[in-house]
Short mmCIF file of N, CA and C and ligand atoms in Angstrom, two decimals:
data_model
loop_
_atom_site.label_atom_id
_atom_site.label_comp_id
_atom_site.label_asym_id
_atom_site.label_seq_id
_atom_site.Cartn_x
_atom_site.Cartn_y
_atom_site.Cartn_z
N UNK A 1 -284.29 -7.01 89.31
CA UNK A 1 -283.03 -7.78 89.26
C UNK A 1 -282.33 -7.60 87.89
N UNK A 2 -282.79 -7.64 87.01
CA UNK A 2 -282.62 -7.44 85.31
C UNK A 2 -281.86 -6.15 85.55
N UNK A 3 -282.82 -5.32 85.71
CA UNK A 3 -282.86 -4.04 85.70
C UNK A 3 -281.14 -3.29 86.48
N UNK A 4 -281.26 -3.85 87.10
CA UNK A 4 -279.51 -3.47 88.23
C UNK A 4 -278.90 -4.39 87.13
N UNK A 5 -278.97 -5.95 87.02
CA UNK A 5 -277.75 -6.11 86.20
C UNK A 5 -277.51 -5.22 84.80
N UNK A 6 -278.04 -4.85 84.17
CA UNK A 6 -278.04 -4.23 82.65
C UNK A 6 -277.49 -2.47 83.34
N UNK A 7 -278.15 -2.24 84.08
CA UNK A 7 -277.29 -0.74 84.61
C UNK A 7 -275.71 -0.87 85.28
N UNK A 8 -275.21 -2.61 85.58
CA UNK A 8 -274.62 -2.50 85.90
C UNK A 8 -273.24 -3.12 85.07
N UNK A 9 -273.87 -3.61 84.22
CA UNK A 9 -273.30 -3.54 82.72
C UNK A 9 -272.93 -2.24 81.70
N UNK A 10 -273.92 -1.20 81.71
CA UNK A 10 -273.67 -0.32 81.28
C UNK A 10 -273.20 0.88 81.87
N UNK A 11 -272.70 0.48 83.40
CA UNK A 11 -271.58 1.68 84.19
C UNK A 11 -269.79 1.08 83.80
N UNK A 12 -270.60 -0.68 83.39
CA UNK A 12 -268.95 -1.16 83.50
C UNK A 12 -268.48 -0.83 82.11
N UNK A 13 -269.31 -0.70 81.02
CA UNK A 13 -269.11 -0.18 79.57
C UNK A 13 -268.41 1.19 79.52
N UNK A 14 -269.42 2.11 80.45
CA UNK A 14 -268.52 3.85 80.11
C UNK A 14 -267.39 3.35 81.20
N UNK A 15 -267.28 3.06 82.02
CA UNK A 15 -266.19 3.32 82.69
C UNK A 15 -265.23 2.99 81.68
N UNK A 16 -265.23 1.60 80.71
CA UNK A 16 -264.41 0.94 79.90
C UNK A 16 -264.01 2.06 78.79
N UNK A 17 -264.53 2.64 78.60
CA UNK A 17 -264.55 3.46 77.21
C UNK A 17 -264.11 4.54 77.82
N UNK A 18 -264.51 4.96 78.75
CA UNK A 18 -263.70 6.76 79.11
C UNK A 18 -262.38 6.77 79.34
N UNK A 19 -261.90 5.20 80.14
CA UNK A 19 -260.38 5.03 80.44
C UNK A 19 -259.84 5.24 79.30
N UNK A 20 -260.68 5.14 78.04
CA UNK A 20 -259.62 4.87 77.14
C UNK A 20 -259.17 6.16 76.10
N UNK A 21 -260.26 7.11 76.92
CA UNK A 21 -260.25 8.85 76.21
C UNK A 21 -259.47 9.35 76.99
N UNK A 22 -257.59 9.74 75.90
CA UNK A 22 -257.39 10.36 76.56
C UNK A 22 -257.30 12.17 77.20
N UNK A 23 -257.51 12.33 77.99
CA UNK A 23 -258.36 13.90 78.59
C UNK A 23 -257.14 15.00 77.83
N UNK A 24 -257.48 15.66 77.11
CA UNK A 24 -256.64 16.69 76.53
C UNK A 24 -257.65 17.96 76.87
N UNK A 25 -256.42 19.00 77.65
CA UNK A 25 -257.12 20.49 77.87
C UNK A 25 -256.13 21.31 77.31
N UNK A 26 -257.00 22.05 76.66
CA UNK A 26 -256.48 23.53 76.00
C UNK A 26 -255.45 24.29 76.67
N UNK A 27 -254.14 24.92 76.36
CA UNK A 27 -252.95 25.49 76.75
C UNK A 27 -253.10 27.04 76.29
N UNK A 28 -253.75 27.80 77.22
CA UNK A 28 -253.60 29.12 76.97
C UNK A 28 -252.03 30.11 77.59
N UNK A 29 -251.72 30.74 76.41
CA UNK A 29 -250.34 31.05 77.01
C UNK A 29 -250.33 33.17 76.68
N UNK A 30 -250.21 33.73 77.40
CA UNK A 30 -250.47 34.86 77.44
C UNK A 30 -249.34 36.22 78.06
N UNK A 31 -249.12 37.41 77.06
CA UNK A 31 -248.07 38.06 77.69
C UNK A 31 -247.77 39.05 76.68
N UNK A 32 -246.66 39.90 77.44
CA UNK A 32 -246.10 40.98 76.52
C UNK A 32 -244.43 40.84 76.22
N UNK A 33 -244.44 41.18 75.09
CA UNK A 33 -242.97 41.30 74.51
C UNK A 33 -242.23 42.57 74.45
N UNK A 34 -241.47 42.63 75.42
CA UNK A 34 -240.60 43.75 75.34
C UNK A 34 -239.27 43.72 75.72
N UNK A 35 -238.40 44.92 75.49
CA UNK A 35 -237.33 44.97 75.69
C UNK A 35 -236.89 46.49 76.29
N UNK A 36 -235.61 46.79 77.43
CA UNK A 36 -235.14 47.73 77.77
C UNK A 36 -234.00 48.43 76.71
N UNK A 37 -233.73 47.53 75.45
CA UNK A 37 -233.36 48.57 74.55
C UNK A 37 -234.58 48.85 73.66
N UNK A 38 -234.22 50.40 73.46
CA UNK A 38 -235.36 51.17 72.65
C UNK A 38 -235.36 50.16 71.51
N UNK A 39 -234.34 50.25 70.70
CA UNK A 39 -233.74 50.03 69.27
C UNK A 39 -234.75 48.15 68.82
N UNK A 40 -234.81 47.48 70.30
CA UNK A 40 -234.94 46.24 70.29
C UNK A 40 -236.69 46.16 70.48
N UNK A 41 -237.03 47.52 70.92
CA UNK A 41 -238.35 47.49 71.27
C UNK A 41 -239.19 47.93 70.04
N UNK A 42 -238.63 48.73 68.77
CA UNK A 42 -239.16 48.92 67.87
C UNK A 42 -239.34 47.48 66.98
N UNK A 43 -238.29 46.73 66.82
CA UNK A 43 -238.52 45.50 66.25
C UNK A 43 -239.31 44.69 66.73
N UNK A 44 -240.07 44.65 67.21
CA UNK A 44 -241.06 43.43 68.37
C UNK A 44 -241.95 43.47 67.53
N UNK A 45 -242.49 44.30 66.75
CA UNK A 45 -243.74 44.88 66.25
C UNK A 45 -243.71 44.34 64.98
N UNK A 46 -244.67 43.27 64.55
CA UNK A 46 -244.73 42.81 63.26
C UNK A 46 -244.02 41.02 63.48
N UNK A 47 -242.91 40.69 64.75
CA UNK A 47 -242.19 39.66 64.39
C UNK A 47 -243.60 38.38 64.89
N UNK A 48 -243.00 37.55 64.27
CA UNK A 48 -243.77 35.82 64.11
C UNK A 48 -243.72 34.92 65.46
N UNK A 49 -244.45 34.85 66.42
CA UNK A 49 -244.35 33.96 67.17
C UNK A 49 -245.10 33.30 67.34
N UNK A 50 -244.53 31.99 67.42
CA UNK A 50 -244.96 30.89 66.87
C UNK A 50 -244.41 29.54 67.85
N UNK A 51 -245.47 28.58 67.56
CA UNK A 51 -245.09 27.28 68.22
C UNK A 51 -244.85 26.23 68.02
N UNK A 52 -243.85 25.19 68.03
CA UNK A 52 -243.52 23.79 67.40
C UNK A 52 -243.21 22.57 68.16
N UNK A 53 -244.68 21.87 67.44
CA UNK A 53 -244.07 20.33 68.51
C UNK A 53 -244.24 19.73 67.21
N UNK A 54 -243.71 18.48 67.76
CA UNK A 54 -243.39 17.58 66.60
C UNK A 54 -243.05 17.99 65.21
N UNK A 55 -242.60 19.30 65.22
CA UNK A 55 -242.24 19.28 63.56
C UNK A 55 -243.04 20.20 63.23
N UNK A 56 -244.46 20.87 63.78
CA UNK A 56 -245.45 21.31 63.41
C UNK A 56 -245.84 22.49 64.07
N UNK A 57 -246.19 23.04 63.54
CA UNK A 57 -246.44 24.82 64.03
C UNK A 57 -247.83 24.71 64.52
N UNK A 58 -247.97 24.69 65.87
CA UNK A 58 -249.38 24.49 66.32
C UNK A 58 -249.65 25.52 67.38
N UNK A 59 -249.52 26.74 66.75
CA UNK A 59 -249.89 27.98 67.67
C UNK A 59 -249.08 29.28 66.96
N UNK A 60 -249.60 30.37 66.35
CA UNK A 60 -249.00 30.98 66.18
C UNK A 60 -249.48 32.64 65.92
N UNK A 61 -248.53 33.72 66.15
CA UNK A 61 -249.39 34.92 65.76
C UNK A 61 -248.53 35.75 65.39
N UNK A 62 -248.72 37.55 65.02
CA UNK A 62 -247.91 38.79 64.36
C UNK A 62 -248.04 38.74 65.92
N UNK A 63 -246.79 40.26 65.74
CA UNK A 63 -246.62 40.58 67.52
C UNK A 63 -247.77 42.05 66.95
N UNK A 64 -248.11 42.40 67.62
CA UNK A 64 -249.13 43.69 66.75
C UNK A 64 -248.59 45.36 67.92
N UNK A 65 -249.10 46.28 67.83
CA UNK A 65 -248.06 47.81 68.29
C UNK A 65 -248.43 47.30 70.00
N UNK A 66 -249.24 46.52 70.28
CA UNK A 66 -249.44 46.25 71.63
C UNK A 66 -248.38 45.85 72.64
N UNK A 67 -247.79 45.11 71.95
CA UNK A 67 -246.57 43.76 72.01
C UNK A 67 -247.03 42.96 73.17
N UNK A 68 -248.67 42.65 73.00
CA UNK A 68 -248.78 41.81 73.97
C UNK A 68 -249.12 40.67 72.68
N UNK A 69 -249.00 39.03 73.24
CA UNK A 69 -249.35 38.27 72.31
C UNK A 69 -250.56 37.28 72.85
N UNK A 70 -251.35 36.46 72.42
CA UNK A 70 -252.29 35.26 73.65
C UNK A 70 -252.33 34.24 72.34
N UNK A 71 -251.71 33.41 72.59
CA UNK A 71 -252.17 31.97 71.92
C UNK A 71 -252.35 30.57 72.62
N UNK A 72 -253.05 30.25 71.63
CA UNK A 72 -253.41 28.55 72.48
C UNK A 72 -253.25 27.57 71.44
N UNK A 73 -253.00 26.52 72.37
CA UNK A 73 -253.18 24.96 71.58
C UNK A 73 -253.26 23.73 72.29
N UNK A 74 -253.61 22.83 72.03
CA UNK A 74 -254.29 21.55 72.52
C UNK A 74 -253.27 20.46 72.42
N UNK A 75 -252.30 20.40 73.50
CA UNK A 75 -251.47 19.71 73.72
C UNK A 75 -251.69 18.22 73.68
N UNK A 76 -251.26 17.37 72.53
CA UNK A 76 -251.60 16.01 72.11
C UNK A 76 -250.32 14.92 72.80
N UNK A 77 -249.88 14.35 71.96
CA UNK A 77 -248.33 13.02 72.66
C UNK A 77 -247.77 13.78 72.36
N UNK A 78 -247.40 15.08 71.82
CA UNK A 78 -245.91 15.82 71.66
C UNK A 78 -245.28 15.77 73.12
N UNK A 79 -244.26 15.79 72.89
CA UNK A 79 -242.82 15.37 74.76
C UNK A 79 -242.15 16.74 74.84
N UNK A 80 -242.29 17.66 73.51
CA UNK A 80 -241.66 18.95 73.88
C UNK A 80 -242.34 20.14 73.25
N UNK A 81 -242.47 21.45 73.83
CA UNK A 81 -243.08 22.47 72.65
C UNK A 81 -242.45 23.74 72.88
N UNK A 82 -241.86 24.03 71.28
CA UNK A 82 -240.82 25.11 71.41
C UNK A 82 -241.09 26.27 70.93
N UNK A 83 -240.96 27.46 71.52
CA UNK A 83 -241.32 28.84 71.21
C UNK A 83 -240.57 29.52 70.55
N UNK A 84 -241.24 29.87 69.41
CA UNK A 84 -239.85 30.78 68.44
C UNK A 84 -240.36 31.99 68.14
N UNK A 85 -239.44 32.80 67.84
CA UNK A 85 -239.67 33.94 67.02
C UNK A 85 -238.99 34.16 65.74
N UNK A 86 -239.64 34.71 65.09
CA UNK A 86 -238.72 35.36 63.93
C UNK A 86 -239.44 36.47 63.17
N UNK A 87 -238.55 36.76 62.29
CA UNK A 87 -238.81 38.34 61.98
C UNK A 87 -238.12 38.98 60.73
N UNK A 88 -238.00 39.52 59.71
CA UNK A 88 -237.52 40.15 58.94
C UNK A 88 -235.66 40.47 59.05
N UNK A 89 -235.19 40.00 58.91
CA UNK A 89 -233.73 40.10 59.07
C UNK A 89 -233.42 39.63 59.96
N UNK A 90 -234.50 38.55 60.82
CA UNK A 90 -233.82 37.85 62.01
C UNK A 90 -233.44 36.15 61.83
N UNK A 91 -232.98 35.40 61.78
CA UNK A 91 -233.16 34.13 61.92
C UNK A 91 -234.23 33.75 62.90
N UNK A 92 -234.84 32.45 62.69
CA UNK A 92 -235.48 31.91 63.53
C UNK A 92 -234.59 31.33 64.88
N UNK A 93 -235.38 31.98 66.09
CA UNK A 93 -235.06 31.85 67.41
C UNK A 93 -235.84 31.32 68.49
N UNK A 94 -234.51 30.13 69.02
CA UNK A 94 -235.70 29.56 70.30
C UNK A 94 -235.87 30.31 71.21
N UNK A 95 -236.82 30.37 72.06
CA UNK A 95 -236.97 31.50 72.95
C UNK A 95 -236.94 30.33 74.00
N UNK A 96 -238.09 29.53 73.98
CA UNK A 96 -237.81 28.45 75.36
C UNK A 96 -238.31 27.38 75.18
N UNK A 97 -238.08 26.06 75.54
CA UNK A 97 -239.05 24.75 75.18
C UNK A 97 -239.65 24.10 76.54
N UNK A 98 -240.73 24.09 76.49
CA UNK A 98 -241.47 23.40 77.35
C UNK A 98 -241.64 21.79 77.38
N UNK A 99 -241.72 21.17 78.69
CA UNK A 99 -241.82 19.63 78.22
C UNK A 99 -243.07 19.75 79.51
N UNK A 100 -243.35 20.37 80.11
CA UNK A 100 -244.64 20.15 80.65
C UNK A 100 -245.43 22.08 81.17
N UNK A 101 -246.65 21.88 81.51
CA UNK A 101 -246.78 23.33 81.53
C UNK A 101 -247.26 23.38 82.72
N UNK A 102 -247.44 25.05 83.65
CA UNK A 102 -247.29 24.82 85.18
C UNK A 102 -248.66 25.02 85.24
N UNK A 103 -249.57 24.73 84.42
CA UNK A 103 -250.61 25.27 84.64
C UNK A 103 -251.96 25.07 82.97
N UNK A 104 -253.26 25.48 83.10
CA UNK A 104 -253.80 25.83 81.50
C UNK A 104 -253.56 27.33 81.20
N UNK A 105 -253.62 28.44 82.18
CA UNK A 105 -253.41 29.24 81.86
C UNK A 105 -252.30 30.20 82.33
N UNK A 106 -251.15 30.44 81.50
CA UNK A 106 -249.85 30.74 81.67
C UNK A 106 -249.21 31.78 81.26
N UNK A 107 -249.64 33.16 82.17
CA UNK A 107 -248.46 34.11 81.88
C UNK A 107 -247.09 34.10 81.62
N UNK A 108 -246.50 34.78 80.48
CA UNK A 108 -245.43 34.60 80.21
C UNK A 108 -245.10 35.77 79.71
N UNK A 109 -244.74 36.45 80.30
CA UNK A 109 -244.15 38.12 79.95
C UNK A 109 -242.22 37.67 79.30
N UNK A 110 -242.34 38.39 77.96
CA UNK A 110 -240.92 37.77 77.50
C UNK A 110 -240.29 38.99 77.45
N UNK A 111 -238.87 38.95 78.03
CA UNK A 111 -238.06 40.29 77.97
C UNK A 111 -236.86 39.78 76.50
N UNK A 112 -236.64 40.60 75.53
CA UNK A 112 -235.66 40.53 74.70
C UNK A 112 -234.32 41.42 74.64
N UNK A 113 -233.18 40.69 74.40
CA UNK A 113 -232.79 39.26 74.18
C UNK A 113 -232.94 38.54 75.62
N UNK A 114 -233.26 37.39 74.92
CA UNK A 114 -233.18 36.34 76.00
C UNK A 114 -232.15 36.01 76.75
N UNK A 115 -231.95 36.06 78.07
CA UNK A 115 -230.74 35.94 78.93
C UNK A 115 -230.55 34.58 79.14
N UNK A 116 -230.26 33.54 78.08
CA UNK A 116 -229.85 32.25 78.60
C UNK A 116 -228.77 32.07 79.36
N UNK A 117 -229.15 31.04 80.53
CA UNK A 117 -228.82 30.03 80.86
C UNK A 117 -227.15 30.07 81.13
N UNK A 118 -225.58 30.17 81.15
CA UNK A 118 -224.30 29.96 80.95
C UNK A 118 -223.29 29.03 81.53
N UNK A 119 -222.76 28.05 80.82
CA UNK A 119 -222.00 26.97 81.91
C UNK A 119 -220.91 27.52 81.05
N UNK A 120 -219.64 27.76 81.72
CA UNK A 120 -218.25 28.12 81.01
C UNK A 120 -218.12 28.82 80.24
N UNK A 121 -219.21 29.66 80.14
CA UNK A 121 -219.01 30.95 79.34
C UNK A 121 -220.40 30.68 77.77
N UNK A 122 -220.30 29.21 78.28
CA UNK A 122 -221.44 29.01 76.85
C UNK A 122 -223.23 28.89 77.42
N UNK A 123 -223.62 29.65 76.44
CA UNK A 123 -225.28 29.18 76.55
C UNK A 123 -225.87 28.07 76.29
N UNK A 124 -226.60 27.78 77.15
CA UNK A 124 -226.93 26.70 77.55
C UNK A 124 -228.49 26.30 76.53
N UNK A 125 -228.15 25.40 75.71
CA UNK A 125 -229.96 25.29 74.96
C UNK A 125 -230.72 25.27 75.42
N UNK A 126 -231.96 26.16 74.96
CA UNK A 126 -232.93 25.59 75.73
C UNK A 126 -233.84 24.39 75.42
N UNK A 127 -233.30 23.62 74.45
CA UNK A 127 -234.02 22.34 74.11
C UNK A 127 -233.31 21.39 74.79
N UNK A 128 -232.46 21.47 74.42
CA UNK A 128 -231.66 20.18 75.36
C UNK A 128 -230.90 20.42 76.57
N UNK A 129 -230.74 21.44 77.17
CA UNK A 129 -230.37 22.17 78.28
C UNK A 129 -228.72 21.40 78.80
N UNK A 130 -228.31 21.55 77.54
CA UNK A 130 -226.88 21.37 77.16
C UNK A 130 -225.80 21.81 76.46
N UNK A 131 -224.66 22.13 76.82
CA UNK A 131 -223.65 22.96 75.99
C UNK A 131 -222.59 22.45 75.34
N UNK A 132 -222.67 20.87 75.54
CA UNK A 132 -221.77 20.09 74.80
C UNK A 132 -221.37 20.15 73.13
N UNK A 133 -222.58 20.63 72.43
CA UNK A 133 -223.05 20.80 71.03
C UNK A 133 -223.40 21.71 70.97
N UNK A 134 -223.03 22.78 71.59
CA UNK A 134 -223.55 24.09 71.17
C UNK A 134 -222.28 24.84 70.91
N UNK A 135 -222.54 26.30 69.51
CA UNK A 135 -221.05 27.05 69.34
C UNK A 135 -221.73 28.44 68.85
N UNK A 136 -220.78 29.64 69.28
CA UNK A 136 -221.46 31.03 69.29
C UNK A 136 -221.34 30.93 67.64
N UNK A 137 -222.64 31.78 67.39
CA UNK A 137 -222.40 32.19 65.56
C UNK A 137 -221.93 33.44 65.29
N UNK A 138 -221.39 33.26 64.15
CA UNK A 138 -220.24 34.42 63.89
C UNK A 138 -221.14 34.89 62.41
N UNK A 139 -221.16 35.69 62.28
CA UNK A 139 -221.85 37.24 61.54
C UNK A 139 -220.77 37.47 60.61
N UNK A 140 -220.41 36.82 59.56
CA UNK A 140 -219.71 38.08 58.65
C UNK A 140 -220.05 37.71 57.35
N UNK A 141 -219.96 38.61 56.02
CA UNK A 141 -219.64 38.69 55.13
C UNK A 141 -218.54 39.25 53.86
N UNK A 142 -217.75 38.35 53.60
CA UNK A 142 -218.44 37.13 53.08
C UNK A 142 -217.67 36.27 54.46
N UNK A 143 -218.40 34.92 54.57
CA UNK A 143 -217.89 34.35 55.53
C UNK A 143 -216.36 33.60 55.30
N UNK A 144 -215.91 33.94 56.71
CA UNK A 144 -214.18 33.40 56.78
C UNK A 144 -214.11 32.33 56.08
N UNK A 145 -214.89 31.10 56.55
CA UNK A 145 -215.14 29.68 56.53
C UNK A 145 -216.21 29.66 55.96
N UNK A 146 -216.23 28.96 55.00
CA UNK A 146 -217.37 28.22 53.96
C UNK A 146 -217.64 27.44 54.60
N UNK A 147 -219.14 27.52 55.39
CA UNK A 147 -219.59 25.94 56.13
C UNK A 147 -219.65 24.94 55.45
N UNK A 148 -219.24 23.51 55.53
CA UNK A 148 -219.61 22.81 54.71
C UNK A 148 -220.62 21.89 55.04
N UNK A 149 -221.41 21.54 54.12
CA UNK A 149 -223.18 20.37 55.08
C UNK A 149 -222.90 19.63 53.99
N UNK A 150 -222.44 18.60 54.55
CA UNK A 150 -222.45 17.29 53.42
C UNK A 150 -223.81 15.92 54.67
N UNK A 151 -224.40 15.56 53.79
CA UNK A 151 -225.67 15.03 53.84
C UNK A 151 -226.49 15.69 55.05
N UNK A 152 -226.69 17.20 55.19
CA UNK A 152 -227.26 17.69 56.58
C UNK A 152 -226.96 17.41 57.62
N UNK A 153 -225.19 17.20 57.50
CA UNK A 153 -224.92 17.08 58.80
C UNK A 153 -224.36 18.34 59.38
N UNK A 154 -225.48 18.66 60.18
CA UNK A 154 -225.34 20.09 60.58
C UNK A 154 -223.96 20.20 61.63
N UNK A 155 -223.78 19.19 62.20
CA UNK A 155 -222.48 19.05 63.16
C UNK A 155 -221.36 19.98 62.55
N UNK A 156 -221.07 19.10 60.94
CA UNK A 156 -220.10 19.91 60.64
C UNK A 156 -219.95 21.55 60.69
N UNK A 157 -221.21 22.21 60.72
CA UNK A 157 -221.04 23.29 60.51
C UNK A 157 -220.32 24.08 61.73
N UNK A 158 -220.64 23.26 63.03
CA UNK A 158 -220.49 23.57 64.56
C UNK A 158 -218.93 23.51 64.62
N UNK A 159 -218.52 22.64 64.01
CA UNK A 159 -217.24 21.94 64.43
C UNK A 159 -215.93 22.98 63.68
N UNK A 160 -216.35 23.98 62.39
CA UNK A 160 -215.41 24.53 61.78
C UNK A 160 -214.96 25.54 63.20
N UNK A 161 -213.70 25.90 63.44
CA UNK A 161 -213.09 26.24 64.67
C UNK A 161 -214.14 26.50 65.46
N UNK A 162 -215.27 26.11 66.03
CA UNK A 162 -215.47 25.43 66.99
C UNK A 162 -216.78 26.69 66.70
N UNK A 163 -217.09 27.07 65.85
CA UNK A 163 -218.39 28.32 65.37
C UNK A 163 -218.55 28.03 64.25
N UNK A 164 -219.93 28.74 64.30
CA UNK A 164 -220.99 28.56 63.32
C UNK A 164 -220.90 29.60 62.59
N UNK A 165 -220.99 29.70 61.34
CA UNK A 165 -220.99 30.68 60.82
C UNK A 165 -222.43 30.84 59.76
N UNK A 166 -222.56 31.76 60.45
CA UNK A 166 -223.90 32.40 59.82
C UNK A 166 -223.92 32.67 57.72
N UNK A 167 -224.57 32.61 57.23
CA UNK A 167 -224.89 33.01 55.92
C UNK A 167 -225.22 34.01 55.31
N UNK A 168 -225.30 35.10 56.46
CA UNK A 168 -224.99 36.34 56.72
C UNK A 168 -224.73 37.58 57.23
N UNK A 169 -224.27 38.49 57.13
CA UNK A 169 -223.73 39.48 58.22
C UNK A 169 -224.58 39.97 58.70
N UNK A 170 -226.30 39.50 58.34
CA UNK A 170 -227.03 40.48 59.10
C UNK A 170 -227.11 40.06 60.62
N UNK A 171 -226.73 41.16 60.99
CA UNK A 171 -226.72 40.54 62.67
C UNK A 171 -227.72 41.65 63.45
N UNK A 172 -228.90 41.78 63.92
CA UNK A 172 -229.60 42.96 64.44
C UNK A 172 -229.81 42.50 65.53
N UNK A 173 -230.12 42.84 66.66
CA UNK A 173 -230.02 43.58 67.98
C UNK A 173 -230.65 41.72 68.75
N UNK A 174 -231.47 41.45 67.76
CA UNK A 174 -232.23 40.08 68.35
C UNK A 174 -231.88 38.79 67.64
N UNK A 175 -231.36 38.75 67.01
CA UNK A 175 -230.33 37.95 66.47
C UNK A 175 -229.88 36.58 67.46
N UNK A 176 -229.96 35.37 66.80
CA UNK A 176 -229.56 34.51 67.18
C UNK A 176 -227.88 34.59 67.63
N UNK A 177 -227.53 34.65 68.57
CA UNK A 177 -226.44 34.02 68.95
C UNK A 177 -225.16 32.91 69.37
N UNK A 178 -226.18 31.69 69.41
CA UNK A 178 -225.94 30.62 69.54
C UNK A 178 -226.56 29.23 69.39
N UNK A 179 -226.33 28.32 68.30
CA UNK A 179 -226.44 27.27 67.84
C UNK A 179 -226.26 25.92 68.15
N UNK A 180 -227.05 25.23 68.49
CA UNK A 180 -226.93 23.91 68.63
C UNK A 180 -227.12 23.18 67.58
N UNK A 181 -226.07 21.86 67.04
CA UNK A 181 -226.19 21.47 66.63
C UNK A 181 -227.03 20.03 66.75
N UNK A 182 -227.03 19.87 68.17
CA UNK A 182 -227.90 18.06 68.54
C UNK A 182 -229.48 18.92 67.88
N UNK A 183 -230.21 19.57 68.26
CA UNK A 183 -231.51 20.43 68.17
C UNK A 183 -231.49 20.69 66.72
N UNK A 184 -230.42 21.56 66.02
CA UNK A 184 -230.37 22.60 64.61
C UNK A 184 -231.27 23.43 65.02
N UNK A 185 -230.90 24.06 66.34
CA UNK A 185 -232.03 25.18 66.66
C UNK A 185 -230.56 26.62 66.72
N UNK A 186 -231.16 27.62 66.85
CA UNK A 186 -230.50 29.10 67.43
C UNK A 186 -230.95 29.37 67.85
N UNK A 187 -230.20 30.51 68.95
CA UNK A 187 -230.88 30.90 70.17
C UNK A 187 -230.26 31.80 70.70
ZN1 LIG B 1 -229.75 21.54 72.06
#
């Protein structure tokens, strides 16, 4: 009689305690990077891809002559996780943001440039999957318009005739194109 109550005390204990672990599984994400321009396919080689939730780079690797990439990470309370690249004369670029994944293990073959998304002619973010705050960036030097950022308000920079203007003319083949300002992402 003892014996059942105390076992049945100590099923009601783990049950109590496991509810309260919550189950986190590993996010394997796997694939190759390429592109149908030559010019775009030599640059793949060497660029940074990398992963960000909350602020924090929690996955990242070189693209190496393979241009295949495999990384993982252990998806915690982050609500979004965004895939970037970047590279030697490139700005940092969103490639895509995830808010849930279809699976633990997830092919993802990436073709470059990224063919976002278009409502009215504009690309569509892929963080906020909105074009209200978004404006194409313009490439020149020296620039037309002096952006101006008074306390990081990146808005303003969106709002000078209605583009962003880049900080410099380097513009190469993978190059960010378009800016959101709700995010402060390119893409
Ligand atoms: Zn956005």
């Amino acid at each position: 009689m003892m014996r059942g109550r105390i076992l049945l005390l100590l099923i009601i204990c783990f049950l109590t305690l496991t509810s309260f672990i919550a189950i986190t599984i590993r996010v394997y994400f796997s694939g190759s990077i390429s592109s149908t321009n030559k010019k775009i396919e030599e640059q793949i080689i060497g660029l940074h891809f990398f992963v960000k939730a909350n602020k924090k780079v929690i996955a990242q690797t070189i693209i190496d002559s393979t241009r295949n990439y495999a990384i993982s990470f252990l998806p915690d309370k982050e609500i979004i996780f965004d895939f970037f690249i970047t590279g030697f004369g490139i700005d940092t670029i969103l490639l895509k943001s995830y808010k849930t994944f279809p699976g633990e293990i997830i092919t993802w073959n990436i073709e470059l440039p990224i063919k976002y998304k278009k409502i009215a002619g504009k690309a569509v973010c892929p963080k906020c999957s909105k074009t209200d705050l978004t404006c194409p960036i313009i490439y020149n030097n020296p620039p037309l318009v002096k952006p101006v950022v008074k306390n990081k308000d990146t808005l303003v920079r969106c709002i000078v005739n209605n583009k962003y203007y880049a900080d410099s003319d380097v513009h190469s083949l993978i190059s960010a194109n378009w800016y959101c300002s709700r995010d402060n992402i390119k893409y």
